Tab-separated table of C-alpha atoms in Angstrom:
chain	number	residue	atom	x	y	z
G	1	UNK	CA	0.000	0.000	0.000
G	2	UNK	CA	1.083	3.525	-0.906
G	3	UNK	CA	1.548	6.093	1.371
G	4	UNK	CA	-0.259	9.305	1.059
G	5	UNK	CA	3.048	11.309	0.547
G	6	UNK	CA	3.535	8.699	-2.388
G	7	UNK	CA	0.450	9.656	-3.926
G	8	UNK	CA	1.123	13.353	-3.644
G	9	UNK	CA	4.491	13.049	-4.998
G	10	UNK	CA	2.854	11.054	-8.161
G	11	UNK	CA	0.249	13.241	-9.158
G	12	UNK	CA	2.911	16.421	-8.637
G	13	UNK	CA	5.107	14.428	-10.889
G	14	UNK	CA	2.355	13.746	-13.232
G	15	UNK	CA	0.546	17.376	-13.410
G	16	UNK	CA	3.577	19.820	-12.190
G	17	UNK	CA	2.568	22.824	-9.969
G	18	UNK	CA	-0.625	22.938	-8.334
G	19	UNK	CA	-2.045	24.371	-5.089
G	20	UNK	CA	-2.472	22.471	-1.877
G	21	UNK	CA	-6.055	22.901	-2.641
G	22	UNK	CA	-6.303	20.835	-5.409
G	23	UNK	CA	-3.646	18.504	-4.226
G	24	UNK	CA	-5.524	17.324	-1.553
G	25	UNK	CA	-8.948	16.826	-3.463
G	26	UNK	CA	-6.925	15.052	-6.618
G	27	UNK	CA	-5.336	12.619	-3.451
G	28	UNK	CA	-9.372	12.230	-2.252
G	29	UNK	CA	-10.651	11.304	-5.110
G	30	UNK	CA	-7.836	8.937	-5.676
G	31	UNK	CA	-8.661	6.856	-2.533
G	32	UNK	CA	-12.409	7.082	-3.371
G	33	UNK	CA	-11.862	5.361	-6.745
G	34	UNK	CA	-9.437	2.984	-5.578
G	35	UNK	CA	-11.923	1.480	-2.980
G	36	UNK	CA	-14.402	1.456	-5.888
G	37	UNK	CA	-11.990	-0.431	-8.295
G	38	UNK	CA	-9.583	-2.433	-6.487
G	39	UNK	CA	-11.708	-2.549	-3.197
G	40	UNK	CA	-8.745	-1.734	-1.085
G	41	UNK	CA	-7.251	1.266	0.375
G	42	UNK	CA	-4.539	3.232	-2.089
G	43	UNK	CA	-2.963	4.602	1.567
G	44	UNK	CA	-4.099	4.670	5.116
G	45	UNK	CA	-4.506	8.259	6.400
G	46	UNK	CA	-7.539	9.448	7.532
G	47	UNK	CA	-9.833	11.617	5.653
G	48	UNK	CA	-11.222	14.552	7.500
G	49	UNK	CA	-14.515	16.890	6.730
G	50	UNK	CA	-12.912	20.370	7.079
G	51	UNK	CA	-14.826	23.279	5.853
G	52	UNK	CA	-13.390	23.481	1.896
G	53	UNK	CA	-13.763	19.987	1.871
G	54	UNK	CA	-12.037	16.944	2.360
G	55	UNK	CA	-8.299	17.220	3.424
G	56	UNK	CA	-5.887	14.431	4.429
G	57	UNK	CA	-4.222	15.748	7.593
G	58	UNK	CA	-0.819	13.596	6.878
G	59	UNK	CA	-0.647	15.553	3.748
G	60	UNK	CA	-1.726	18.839	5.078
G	61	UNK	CA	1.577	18.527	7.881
G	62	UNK	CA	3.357	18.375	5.047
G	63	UNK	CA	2.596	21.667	2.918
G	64	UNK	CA	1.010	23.342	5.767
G	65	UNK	CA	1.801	27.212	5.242
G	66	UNK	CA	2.652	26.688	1.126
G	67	UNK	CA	-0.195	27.939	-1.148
G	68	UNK	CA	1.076	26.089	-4.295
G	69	UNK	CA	3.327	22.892	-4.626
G	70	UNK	CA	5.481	21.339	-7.331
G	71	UNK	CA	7.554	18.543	-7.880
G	72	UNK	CA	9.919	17.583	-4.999
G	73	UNK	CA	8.028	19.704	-2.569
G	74	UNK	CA	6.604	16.601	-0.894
G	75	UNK	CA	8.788	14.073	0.815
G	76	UNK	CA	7.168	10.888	-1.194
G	77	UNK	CA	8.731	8.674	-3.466
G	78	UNK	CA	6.110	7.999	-7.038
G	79	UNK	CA	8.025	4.823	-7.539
G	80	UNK	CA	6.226	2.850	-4.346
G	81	UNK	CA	2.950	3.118	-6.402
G	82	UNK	CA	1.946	-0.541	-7.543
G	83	UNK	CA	0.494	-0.829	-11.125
G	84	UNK	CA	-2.873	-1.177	-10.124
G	85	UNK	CA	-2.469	2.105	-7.646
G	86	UNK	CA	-0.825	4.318	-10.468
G	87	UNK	CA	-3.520	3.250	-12.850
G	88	UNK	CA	-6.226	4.489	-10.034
G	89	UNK	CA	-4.838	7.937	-9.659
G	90	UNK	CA	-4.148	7.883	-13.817
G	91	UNK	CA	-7.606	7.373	-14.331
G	92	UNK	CA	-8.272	10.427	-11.593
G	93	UNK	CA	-5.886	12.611	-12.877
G	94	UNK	CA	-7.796	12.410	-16.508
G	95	UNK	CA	-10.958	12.945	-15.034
G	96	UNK	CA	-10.657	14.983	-12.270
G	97	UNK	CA	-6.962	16.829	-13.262
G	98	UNK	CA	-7.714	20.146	-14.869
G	99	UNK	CA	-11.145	20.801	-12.872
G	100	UNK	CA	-9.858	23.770	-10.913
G	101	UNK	CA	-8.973	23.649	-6.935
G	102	UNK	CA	-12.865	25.626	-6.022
G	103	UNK	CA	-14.532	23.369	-8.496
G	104	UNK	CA	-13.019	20.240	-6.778
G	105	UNK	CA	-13.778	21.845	-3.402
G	106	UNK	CA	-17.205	22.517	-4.820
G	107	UNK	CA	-17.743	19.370	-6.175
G	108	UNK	CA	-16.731	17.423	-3.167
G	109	UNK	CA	-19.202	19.816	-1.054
G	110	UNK	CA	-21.953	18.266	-2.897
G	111	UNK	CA	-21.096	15.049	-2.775
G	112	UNK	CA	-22.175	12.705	0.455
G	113	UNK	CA	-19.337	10.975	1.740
G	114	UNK	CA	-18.466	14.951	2.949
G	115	UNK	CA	-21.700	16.201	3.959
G	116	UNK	CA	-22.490	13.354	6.352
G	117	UNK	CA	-19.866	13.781	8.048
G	118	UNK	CA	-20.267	16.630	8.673
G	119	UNK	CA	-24.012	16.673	9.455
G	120	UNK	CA	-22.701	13.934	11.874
G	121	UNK	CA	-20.377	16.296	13.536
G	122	UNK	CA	-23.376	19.048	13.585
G	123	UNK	CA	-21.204	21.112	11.689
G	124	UNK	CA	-22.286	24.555	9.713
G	125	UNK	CA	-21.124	24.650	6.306
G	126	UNK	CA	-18.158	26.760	6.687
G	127	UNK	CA	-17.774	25.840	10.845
G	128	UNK	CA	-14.267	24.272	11.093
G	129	UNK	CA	-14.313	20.778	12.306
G	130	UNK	CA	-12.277	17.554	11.687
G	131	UNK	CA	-14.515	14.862	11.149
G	132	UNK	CA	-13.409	11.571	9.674
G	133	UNK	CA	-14.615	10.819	6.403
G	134	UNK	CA	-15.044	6.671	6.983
G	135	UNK	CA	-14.068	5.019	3.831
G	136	UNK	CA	-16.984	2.713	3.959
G	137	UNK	CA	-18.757	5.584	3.133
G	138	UNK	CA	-16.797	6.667	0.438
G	139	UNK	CA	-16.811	3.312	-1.168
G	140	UNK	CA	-20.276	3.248	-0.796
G	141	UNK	CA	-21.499	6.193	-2.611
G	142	UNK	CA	-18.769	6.202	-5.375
G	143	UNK	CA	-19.612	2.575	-5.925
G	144	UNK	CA	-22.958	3.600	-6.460
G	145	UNK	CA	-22.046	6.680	-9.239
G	146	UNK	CA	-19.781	4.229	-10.767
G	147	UNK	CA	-22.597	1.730	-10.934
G	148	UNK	CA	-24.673	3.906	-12.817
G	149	UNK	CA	-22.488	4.642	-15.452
G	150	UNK	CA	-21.924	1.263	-16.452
C-alpha cells in the first residue's frame, strides 16, 4: 500500500505545480476510486470533513503554510505506487486533473461521503471541524455513481 506522501508526490510528478487545494482533493478522489476499483485502500490516512472539503491531515503537515506545490516539494517517493495504484490515480488525474482547486472543493461539497460527516459532527457549512470521512462511506457512494455509469 502507498503512502499518502507517495500519492502526492505522483500526481505532482504527473501534473507539475498545483495548489495544496487541489492537491488534496486530486489525493481524495484517488482513494475514493481505488476502494471502488480495487476494493482496497490506495494509503491509510484518515480523511477529514474540514470546511473546503475533504483534506488528508498527513498531507496537510506536510505543505502546511505553502499555497502552491510542485515537484519535490513533498517528501514521497512515485516509484512505491503498484500498477494497479498508479492506474487508479491515472484514471483520476484524466478525469478529475484540470477541474480547478474551487470546483473540486465545490464538487466534493456536494457530494455525500463529505456532507455526512459533517451533518454527523453538527457542523455549519463553513464551521471548522475535523470529522473523519469513513471510507466505507466513500466506497459506498462512489460505488454507487460508478454503478450507474456502467
Amino acid at each position: 500500500m502507498a503512502r499518502v506522501e507517495d500519492v502526492a508526490a505522483y500526481i505532482l510528478s504527473e501534473r507539475g505545480p498545483m495548489t495544496a487545494m487541489k492537491l488534496q482533493k486530486l489525493c481524495y478522489y484517488s482513494q475514493a476510486w481505488h476502494l471502488v476499483w480495487e476494493e482496497e485502500l490506495l494509503f491509510d490516512s484518515r480523511i477529514e470533513a474540514w470546511a473546503n472539503g475533504p483534506v488528508i491531515n498527513d498531507l496537510y503537515r506536510l505543505h502546511r503554510g505553502r499555497f502552491r506545490l510542485a515537484e519535490g516539494d513533498i517528501p514521497g517517493d512515485s516509484a512505491r505506487l503498484s500498477e494497479d495504484e498508479s492506474s487508479t490515480v491515472d484514471a483520476v488525474l484524466e478525469f478529475y486533473g484540470d477541474m480547478s482547486a474551487h470546483h473540486l472543493s465545490d464538487l466534493t461539497h456536494r457530494e455525500t461521503p463529505w456532507r455526512a460527516a459533517r451533518e454527523a459532527a453538527d457542523l455549519a457549512p463553513m464551521e471548522r471541524g475535523n470529522e473523519v470521512i469513513e471510507p466505507a462511506a466513500m466506497h459506498e457512494y462512489y460505488l454507487g455513481i460508478y454503478s450507474e455509469g456502467e
